[in-house]
PDB file of C-alpha atoms in Angstrom:
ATOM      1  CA  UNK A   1     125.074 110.889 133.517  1.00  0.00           C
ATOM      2  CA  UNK A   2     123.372 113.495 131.821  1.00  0.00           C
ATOM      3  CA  UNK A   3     119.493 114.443 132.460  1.00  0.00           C
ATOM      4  CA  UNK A   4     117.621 116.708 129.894  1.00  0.00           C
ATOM      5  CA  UNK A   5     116.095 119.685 131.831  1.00  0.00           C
ATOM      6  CA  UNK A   6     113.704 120.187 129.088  1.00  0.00           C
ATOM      7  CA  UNK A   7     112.380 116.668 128.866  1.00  0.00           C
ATOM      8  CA  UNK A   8     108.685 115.918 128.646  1.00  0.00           C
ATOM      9  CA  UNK A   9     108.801 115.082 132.007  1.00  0.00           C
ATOM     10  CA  UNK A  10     110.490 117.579 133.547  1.00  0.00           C
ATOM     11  CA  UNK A  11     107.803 119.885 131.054  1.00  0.00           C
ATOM     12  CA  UNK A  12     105.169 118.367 132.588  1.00  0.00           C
ATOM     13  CA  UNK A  13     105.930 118.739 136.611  1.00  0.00           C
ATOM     14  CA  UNK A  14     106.320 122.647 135.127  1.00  0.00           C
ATOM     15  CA  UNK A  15     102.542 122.519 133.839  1.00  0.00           C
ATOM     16  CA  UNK A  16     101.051 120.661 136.837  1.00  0.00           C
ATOM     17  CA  UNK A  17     102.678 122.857 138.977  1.00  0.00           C
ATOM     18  CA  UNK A  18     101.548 126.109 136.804  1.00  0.00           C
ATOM     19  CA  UNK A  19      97.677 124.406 137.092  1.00  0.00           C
ATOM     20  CA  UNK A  20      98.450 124.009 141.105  1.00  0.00           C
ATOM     21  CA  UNK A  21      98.683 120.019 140.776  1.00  0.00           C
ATOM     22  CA  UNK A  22     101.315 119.980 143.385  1.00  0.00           C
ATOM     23  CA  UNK A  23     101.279 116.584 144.717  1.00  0.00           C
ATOM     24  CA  UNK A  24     101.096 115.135 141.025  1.00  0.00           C
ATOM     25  CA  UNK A  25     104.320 117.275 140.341  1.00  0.00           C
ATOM     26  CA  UNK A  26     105.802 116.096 142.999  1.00  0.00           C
ATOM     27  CA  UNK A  27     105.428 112.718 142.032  1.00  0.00           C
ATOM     28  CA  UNK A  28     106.634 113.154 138.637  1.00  0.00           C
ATOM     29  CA  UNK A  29     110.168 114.202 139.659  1.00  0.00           C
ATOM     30  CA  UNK A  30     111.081 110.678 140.243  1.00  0.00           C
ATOM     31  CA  UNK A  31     110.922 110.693 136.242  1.00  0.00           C
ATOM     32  CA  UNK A  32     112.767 114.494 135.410  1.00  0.00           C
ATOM     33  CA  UNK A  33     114.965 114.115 137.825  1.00  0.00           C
ATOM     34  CA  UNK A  34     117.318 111.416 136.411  1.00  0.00           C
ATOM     35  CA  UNK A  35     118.724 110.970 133.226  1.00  0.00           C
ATOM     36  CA  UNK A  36     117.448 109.216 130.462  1.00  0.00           C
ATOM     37  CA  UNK A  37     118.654 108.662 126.719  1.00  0.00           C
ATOM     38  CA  UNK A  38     117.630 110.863 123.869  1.00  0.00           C
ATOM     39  CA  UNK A  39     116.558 108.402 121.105  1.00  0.00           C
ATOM     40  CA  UNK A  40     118.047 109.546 117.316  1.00  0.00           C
ATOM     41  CA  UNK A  41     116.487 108.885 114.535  1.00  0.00           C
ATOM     42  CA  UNK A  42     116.186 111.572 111.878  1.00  0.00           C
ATOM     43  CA  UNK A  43     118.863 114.116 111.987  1.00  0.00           C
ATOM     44  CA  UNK A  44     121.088 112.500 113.719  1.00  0.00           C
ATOM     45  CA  UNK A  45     123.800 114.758 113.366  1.00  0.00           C
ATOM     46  CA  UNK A  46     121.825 118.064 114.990  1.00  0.00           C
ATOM     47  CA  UNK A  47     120.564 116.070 117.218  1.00  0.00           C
ATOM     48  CA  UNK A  48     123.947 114.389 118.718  1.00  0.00           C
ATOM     49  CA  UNK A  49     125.682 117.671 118.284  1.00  0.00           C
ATOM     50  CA  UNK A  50     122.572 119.172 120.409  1.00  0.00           C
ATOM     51  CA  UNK A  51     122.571 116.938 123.397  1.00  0.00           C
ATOM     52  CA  UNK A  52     126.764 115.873 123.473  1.00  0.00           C
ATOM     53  CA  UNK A  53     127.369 119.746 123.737  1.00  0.00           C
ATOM     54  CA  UNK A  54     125.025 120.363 126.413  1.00  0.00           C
ATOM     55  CA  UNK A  55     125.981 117.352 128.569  1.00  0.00           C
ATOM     56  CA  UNK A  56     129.965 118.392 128.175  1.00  0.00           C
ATOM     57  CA  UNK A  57     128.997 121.520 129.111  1.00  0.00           C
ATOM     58  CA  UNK A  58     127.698 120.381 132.931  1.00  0.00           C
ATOM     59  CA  UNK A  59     130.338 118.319 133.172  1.00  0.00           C
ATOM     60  CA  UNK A  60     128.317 115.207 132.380  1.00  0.00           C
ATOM     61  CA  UNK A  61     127.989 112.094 129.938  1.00  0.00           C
ATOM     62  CA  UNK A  62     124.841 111.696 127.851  1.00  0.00           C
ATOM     63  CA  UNK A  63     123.595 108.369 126.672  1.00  0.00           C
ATOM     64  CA  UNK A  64     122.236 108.602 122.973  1.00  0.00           C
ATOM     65  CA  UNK A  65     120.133 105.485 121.687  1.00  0.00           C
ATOM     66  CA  UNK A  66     121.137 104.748 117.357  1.00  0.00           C
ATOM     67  CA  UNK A  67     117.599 104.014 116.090  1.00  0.00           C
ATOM     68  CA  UNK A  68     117.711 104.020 111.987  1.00  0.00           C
ATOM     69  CA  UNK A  69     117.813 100.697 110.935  1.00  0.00           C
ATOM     70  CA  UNK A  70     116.123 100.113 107.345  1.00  0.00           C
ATOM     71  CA  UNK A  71     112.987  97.894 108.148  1.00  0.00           C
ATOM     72  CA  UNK A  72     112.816  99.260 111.927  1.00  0.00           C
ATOM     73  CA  UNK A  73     110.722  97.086 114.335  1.00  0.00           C
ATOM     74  CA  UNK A  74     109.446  94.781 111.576  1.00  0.00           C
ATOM     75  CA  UNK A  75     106.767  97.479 110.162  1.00  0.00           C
ATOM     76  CA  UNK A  76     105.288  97.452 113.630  1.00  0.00           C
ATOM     77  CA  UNK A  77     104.673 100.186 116.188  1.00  0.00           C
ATOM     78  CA  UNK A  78     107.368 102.218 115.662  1.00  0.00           C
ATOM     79  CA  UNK A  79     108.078 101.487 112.041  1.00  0.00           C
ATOM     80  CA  UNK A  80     110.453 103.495 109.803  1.00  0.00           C
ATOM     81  CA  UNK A  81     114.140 104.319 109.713  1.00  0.00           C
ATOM     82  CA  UNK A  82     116.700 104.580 106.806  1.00  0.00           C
ATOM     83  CA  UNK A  83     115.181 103.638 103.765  1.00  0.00           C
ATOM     84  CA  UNK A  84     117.644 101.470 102.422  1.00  0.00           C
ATOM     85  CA  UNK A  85     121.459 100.144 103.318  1.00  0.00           C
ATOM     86  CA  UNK A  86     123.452 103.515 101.527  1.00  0.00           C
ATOM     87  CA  UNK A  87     121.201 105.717 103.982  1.00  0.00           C
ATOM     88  CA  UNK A  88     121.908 104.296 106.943  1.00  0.00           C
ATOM     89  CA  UNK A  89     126.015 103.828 106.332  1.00  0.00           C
ATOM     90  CA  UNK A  90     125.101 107.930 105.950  1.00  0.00           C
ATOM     91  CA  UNK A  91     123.176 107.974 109.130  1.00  0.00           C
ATOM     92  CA  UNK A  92     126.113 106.247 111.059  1.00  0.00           C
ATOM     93  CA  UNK A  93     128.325 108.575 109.831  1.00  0.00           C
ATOM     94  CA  UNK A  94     126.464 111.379 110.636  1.00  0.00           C
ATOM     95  CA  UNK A  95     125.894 110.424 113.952  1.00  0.00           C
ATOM     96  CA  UNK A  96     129.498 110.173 114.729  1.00  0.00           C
ATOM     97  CA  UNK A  97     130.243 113.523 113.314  1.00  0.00           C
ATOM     98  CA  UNK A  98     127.373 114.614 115.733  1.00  0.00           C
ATOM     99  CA  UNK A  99     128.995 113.463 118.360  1.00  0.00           C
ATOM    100  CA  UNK A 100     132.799 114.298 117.523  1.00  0.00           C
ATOM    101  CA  UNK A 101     135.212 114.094 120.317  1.00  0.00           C
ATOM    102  CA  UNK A 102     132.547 114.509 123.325  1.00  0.00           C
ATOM    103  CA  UNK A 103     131.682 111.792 125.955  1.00  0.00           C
ATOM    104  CA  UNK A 104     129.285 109.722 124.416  1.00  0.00           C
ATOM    105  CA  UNK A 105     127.727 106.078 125.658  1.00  0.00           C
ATOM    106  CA  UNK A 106     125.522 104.927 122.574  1.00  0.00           C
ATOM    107  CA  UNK A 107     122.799 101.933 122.724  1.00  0.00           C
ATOM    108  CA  UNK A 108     123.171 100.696 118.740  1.00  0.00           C
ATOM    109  CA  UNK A 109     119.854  99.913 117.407  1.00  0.00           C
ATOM    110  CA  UNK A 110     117.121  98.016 119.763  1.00  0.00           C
ATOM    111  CA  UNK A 111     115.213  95.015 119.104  1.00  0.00           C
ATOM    112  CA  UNK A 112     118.038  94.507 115.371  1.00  0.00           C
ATOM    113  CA  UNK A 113     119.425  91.660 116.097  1.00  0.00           C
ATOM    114  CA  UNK A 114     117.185  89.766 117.849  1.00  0.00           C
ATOM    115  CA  UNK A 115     114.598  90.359 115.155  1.00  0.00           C
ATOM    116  CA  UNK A 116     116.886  88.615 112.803  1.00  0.00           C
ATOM    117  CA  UNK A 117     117.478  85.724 115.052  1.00  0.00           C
ATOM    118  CA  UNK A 118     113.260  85.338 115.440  1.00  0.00           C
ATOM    119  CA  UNK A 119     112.983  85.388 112.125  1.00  0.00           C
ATOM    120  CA  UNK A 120     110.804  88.630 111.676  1.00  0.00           C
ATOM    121  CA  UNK A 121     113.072  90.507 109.378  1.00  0.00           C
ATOM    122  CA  UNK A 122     112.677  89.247 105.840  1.00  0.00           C
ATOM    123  CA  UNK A 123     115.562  86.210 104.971  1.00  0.00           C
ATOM    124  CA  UNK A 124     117.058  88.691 102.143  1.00  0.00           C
ATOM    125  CA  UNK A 125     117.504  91.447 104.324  1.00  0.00           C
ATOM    126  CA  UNK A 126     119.107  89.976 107.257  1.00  0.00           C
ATOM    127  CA  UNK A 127     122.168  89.694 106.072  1.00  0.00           C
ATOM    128  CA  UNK A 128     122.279  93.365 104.902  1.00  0.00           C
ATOM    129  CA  UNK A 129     121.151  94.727 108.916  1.00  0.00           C
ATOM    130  CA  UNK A 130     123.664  92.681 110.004  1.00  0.00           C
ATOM    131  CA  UNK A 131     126.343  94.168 108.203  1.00  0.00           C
ATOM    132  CA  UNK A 132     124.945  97.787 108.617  1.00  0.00           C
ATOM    133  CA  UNK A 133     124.793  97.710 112.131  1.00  0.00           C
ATOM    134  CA  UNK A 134     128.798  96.336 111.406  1.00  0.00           C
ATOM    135  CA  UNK A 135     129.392  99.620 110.066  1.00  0.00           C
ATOM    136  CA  UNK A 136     127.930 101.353 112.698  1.00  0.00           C
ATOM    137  CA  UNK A 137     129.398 100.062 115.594  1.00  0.00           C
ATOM    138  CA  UNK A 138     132.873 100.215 113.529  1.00  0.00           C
ATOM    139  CA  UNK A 139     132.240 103.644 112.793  1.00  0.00           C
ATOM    140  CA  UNK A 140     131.060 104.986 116.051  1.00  0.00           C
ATOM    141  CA  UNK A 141     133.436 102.898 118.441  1.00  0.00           C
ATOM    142  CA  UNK A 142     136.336 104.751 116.235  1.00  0.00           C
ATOM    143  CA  UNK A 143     135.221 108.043 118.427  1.00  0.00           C
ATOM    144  CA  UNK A 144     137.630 108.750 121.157  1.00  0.00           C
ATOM    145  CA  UNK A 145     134.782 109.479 123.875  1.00  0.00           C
ATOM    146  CA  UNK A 146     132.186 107.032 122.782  1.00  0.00           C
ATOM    147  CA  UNK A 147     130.943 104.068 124.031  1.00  0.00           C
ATOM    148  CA  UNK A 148     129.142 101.529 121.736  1.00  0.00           C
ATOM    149  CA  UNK A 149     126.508  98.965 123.414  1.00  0.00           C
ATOM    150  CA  UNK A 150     124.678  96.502 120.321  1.00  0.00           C
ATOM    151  CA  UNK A 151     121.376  95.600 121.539  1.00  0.00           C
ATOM    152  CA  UNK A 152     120.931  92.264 122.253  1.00  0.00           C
ATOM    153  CA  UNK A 153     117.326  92.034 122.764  1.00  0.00           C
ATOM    154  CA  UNK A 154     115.945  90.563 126.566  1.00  0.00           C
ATOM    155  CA  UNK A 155     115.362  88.011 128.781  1.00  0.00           C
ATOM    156  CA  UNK A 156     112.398  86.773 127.311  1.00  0.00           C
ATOM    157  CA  UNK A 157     112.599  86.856 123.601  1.00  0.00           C
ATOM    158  CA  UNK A 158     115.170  84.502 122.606  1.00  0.00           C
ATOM    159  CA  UNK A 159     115.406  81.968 125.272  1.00  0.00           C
ATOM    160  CA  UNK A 160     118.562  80.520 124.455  1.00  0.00           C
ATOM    161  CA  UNK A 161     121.239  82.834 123.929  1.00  0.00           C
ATOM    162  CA  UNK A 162     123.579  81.200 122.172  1.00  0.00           C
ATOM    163  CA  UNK A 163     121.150  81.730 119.487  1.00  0.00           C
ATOM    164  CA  UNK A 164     122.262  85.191 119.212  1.00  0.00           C
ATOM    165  CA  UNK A 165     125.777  84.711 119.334  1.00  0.00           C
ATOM    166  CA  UNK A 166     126.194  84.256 115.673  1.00  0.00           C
ATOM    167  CA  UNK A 167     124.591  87.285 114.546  1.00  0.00           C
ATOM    168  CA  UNK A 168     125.824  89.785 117.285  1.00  0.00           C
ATOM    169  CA  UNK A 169     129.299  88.277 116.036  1.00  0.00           C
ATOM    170  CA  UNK A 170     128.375  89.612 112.612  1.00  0.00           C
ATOM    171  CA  UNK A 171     127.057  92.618 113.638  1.00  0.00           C
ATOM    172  CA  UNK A 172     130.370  93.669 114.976  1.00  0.00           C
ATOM    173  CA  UNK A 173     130.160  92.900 118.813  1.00  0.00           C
ATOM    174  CA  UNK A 174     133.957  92.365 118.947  1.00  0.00           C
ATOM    175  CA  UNK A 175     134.266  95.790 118.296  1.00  0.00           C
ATOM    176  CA  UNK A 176     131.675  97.229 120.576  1.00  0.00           C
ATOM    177  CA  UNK A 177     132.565  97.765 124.459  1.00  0.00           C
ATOM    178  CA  UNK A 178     129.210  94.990 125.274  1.00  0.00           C
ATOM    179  CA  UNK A 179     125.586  94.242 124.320  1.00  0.00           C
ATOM    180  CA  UNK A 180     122.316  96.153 126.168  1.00  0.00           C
ATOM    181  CA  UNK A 181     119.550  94.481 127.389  1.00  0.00           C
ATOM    182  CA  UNK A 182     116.000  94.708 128.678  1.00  0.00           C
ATOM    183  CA  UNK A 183     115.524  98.184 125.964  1.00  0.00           C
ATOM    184  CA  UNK A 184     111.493  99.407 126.447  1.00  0.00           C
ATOM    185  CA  UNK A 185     111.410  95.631 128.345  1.00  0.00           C
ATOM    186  CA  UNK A 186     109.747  94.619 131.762  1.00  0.00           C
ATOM    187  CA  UNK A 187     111.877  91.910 132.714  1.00  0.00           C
ATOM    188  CA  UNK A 188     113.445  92.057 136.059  1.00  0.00           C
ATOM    189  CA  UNK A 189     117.122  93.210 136.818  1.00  0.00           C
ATOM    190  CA  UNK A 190     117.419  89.796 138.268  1.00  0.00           C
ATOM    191  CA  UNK A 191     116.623  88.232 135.022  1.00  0.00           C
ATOM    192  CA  UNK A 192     118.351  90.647 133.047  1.00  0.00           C
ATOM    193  CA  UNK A 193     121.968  90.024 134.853  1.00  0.00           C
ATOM    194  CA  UNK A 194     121.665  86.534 134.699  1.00  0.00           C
ATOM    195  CA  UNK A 195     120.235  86.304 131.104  1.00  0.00           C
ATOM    196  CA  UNK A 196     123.447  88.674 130.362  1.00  0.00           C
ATOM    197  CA  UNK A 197     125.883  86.459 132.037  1.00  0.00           C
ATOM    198  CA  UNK A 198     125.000  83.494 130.063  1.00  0.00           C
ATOM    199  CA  UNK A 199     125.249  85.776 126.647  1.00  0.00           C
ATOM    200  CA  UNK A 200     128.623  86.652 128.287  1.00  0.00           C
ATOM    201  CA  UNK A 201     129.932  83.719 128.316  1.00  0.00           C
ATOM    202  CA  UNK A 202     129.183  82.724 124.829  1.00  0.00           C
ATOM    203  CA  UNK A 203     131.185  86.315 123.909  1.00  0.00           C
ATOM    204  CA  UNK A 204     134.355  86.051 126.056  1.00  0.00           C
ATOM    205  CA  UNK A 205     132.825  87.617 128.974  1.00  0.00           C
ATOM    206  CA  UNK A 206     131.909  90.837 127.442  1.00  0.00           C
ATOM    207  CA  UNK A 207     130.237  93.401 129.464  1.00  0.00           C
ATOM    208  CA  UNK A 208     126.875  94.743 128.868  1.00  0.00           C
ATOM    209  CA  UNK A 209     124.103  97.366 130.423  1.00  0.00           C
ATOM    210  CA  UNK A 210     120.500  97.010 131.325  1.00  0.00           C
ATOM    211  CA  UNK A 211     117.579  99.476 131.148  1.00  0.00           C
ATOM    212  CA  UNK A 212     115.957  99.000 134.380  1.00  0.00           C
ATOM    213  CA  UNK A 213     113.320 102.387 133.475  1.00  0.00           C
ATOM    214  CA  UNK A 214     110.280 100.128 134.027  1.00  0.00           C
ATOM    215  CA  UNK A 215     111.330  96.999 135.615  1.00  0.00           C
ATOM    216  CA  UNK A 216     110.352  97.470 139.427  1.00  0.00           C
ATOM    217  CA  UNK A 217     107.378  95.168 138.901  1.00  0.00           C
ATOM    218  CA  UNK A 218     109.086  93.013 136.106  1.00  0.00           C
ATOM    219  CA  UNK A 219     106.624  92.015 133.390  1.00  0.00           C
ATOM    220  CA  UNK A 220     103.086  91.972 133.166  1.00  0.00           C
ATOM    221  CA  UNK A 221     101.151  88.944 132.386  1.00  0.00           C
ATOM    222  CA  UNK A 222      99.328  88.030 129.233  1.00  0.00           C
ATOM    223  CA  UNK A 223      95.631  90.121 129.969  1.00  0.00           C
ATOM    224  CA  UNK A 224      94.330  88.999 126.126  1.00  0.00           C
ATOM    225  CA  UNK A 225      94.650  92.465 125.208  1.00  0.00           C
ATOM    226  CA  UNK A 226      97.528  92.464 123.116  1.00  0.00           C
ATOM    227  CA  UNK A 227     101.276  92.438 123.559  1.00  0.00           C
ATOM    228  CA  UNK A 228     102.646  92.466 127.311  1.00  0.00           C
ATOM    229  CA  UNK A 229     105.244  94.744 126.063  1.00  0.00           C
ATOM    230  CA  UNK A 230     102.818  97.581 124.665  1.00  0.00           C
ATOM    231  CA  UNK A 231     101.360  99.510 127.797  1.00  0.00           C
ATOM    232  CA  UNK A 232     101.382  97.231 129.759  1.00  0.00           C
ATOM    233  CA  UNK A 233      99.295  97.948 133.069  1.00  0.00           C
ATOM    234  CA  UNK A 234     100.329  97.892 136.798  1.00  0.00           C
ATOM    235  CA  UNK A 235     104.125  98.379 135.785  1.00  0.00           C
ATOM    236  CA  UNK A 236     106.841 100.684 137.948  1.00  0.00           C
ATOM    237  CA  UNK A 237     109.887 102.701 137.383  1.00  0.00           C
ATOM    238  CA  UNK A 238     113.263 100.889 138.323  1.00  0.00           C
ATOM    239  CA  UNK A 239     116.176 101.267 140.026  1.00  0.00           C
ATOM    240  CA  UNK A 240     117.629 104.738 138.826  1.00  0.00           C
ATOM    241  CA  UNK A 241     120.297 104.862 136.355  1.00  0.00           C
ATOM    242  CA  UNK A 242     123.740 103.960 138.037  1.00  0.00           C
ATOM    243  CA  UNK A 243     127.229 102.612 136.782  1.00  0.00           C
ATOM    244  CA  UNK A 244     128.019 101.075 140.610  1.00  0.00           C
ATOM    245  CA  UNK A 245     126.116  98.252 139.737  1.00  0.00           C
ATOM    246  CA  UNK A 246     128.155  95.636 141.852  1.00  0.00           C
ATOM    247  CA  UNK A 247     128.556  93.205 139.418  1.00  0.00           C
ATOM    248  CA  UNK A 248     132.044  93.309 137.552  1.00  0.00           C
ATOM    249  CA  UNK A 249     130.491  92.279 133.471  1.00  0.00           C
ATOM    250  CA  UNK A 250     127.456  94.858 134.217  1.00  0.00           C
ATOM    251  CA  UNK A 251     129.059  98.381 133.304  1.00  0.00           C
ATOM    252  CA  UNK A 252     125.208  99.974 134.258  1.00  0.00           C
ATOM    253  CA  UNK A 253     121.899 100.071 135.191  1.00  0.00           C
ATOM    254  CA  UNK A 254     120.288 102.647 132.292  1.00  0.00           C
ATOM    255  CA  UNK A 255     116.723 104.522 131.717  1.00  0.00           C
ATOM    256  CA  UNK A 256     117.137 103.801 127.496  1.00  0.00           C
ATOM    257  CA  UNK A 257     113.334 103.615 127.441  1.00  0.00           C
ATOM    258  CA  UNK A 258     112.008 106.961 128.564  1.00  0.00           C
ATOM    259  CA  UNK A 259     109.254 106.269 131.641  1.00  0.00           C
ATOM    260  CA  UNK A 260     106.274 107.691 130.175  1.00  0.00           C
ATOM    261  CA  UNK A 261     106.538 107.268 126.362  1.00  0.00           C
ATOM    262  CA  UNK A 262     104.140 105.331 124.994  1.00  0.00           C
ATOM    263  CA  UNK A 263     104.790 101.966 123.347  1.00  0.00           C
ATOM    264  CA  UNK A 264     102.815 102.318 120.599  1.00  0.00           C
ATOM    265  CA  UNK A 265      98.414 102.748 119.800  1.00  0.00           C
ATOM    266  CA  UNK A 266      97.395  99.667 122.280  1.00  0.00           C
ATOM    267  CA  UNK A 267      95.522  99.801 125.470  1.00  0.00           C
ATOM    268  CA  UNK A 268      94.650 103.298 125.110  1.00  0.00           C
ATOM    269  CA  UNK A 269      98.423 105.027 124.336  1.00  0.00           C
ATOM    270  CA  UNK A 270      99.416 107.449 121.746  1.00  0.00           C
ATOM    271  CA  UNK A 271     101.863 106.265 118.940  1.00  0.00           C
ATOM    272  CA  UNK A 272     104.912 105.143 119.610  1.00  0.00           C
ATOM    273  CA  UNK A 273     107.347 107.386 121.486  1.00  0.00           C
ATOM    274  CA  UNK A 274     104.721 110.071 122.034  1.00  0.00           C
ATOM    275  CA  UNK A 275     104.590 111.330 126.127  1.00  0.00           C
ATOM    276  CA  UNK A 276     101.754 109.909 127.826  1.00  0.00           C
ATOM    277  CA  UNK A 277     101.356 111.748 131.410  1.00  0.00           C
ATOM    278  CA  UNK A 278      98.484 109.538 133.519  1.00  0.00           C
ATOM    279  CA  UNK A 279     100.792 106.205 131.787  1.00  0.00           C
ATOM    280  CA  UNK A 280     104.035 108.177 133.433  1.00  0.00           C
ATOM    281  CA  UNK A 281     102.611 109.144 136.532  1.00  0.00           C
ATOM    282  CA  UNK A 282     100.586 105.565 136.909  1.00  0.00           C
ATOM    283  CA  UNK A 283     104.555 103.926 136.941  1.00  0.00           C
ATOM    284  CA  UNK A 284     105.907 106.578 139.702  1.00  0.00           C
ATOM    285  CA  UNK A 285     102.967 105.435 141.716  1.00  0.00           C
ATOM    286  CA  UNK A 286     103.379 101.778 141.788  1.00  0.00           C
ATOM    287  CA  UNK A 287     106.690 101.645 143.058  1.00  0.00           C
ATOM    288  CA  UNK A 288     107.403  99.865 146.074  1.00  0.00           C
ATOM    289  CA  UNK A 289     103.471  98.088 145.342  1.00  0.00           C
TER     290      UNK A 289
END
């Protein structure tokens, strides 16, 4: 898989080592050393055209993350996408131009569907996501070198998933090569393979991915500060992105969230998205704790 050399990780072992911070830099090539997604929102077209064309040419496969959806995240943290349904069929289909006929493995929208199923997206628009993220999966898993992965949420949020079954149906799932879990999630690999085998079975064993990038403590308990999934303290890196995961439904092991991104403005972090170095290098450093 593909690893951006110009990441803000790899950026940052750069600067640390420029400022003679050795050991820190040292550190912090656990994180710009392996590959994690690029996360599209705006121009997605540029943008897939950008990193597709640099991955083909070192002979690698990049994995993009489809993040647009009108409504995005409820209006929380990282609010914002397309502003209504025509955008986004435009977004999709830029996108796949973006990407043309280069290797692509996509992750289709995190936290969609299983903020329909919760109940957090608004009753008259859930209909609507569901159908746009349709389109989107139709329209990208119609590329010759792309693979298509709907979100599915993760271990924790919907308990029961059959629950989601209905929806991810909707949303086009048949059409999509599986479902990713665990996206910006704590939960352990453990959990996540056999939370994904039971959604499996409901979906005639489809296969599916997990993003292990902060998982090697699994999830934090509730401190009273706010959400365990926003900055969570005490958390580490997990097992590096791989595709010989051992386990015939689970095509890979993924960094989709990128180790050292904030969550969003709680317990101290930047907004959403935004690097956050002592956050990155505080995750390197509790591995194996």
């Amino acid at each position: 898989m593909w690893h951006d050399p110009s990441s803000a990780a790899a950026r940052q072992v750069r600067a640390w080592r420029a400022e003679g911070r050795l050991a820190e830099a040292k550190l912090l090539r656990a994180l710009a050393d392996q590959p994690t997604a690029e996360w599209i929102g705006d121009q997605p077209r540029q943008k897939a055209h950008r990193v597709t064309e640099s991955a083909r040419a070192s002979g690698r496969t990049p994995v993009l993350v489809g993040y647009h959806i009108p409504y995005r995240d409820c209006g929380n943290h990282s609010a914002g996408g397309a502003p209504d349904g025509a955008a986004y069929r435009r977004w999709a289909r830029d996108l796949a131009a973006g990407i043309g006929d280069r290797e692509a493995l996509v992750i289709l929208e995190p936290d969609a569907v299983a903020q329909v199923v919760d109940g957090c997206v608004p009753a008259e628009l859930r209909g609507e996501r569901l159908d746009l993220l349709r389109h989107a999966v139709v329209t990208l898993s119609g590329l010759p070198g792309t693979r298509v992965y709907l979100d599915a949420g993760n271990a924790g949020w919907v308990p029961d998933p059959a629950r989601l079954v209905p929806s991810l149906q909707r949303a086009g799932i048949a059409y999509a090569d599986g479902f990713a879990l665990n996206v910006s999630n704590f939960h352990t690999t453990r959990a996540s393979v056999d939370y994904g085998h039971r959604l499996s079975r409901h979906l005639d064993d489809a296969h599916f991915v997990i993003d292990t990038s902060r998982n090697g403590r699994g999830p934090a308990e509730d401190d009273g500060l706010g959400d365990t999934w926003c900055n969570p303290p005490g958390r580490a890196i997990g097992q590096p992105p791989t595709t010989r995961t051992g386990r015939p439904r689970v095509d890979a092991y993924l960094w989709i969230k990128r180790p050292g991104e904030s969550d969003g403005t709680c317990r101290g972090g930047p907004p959403a998205g935004q690097w956050w170095p002592s956050y990155a290098l505080e995750l390197v450093r509790n591995v194996g704790g």
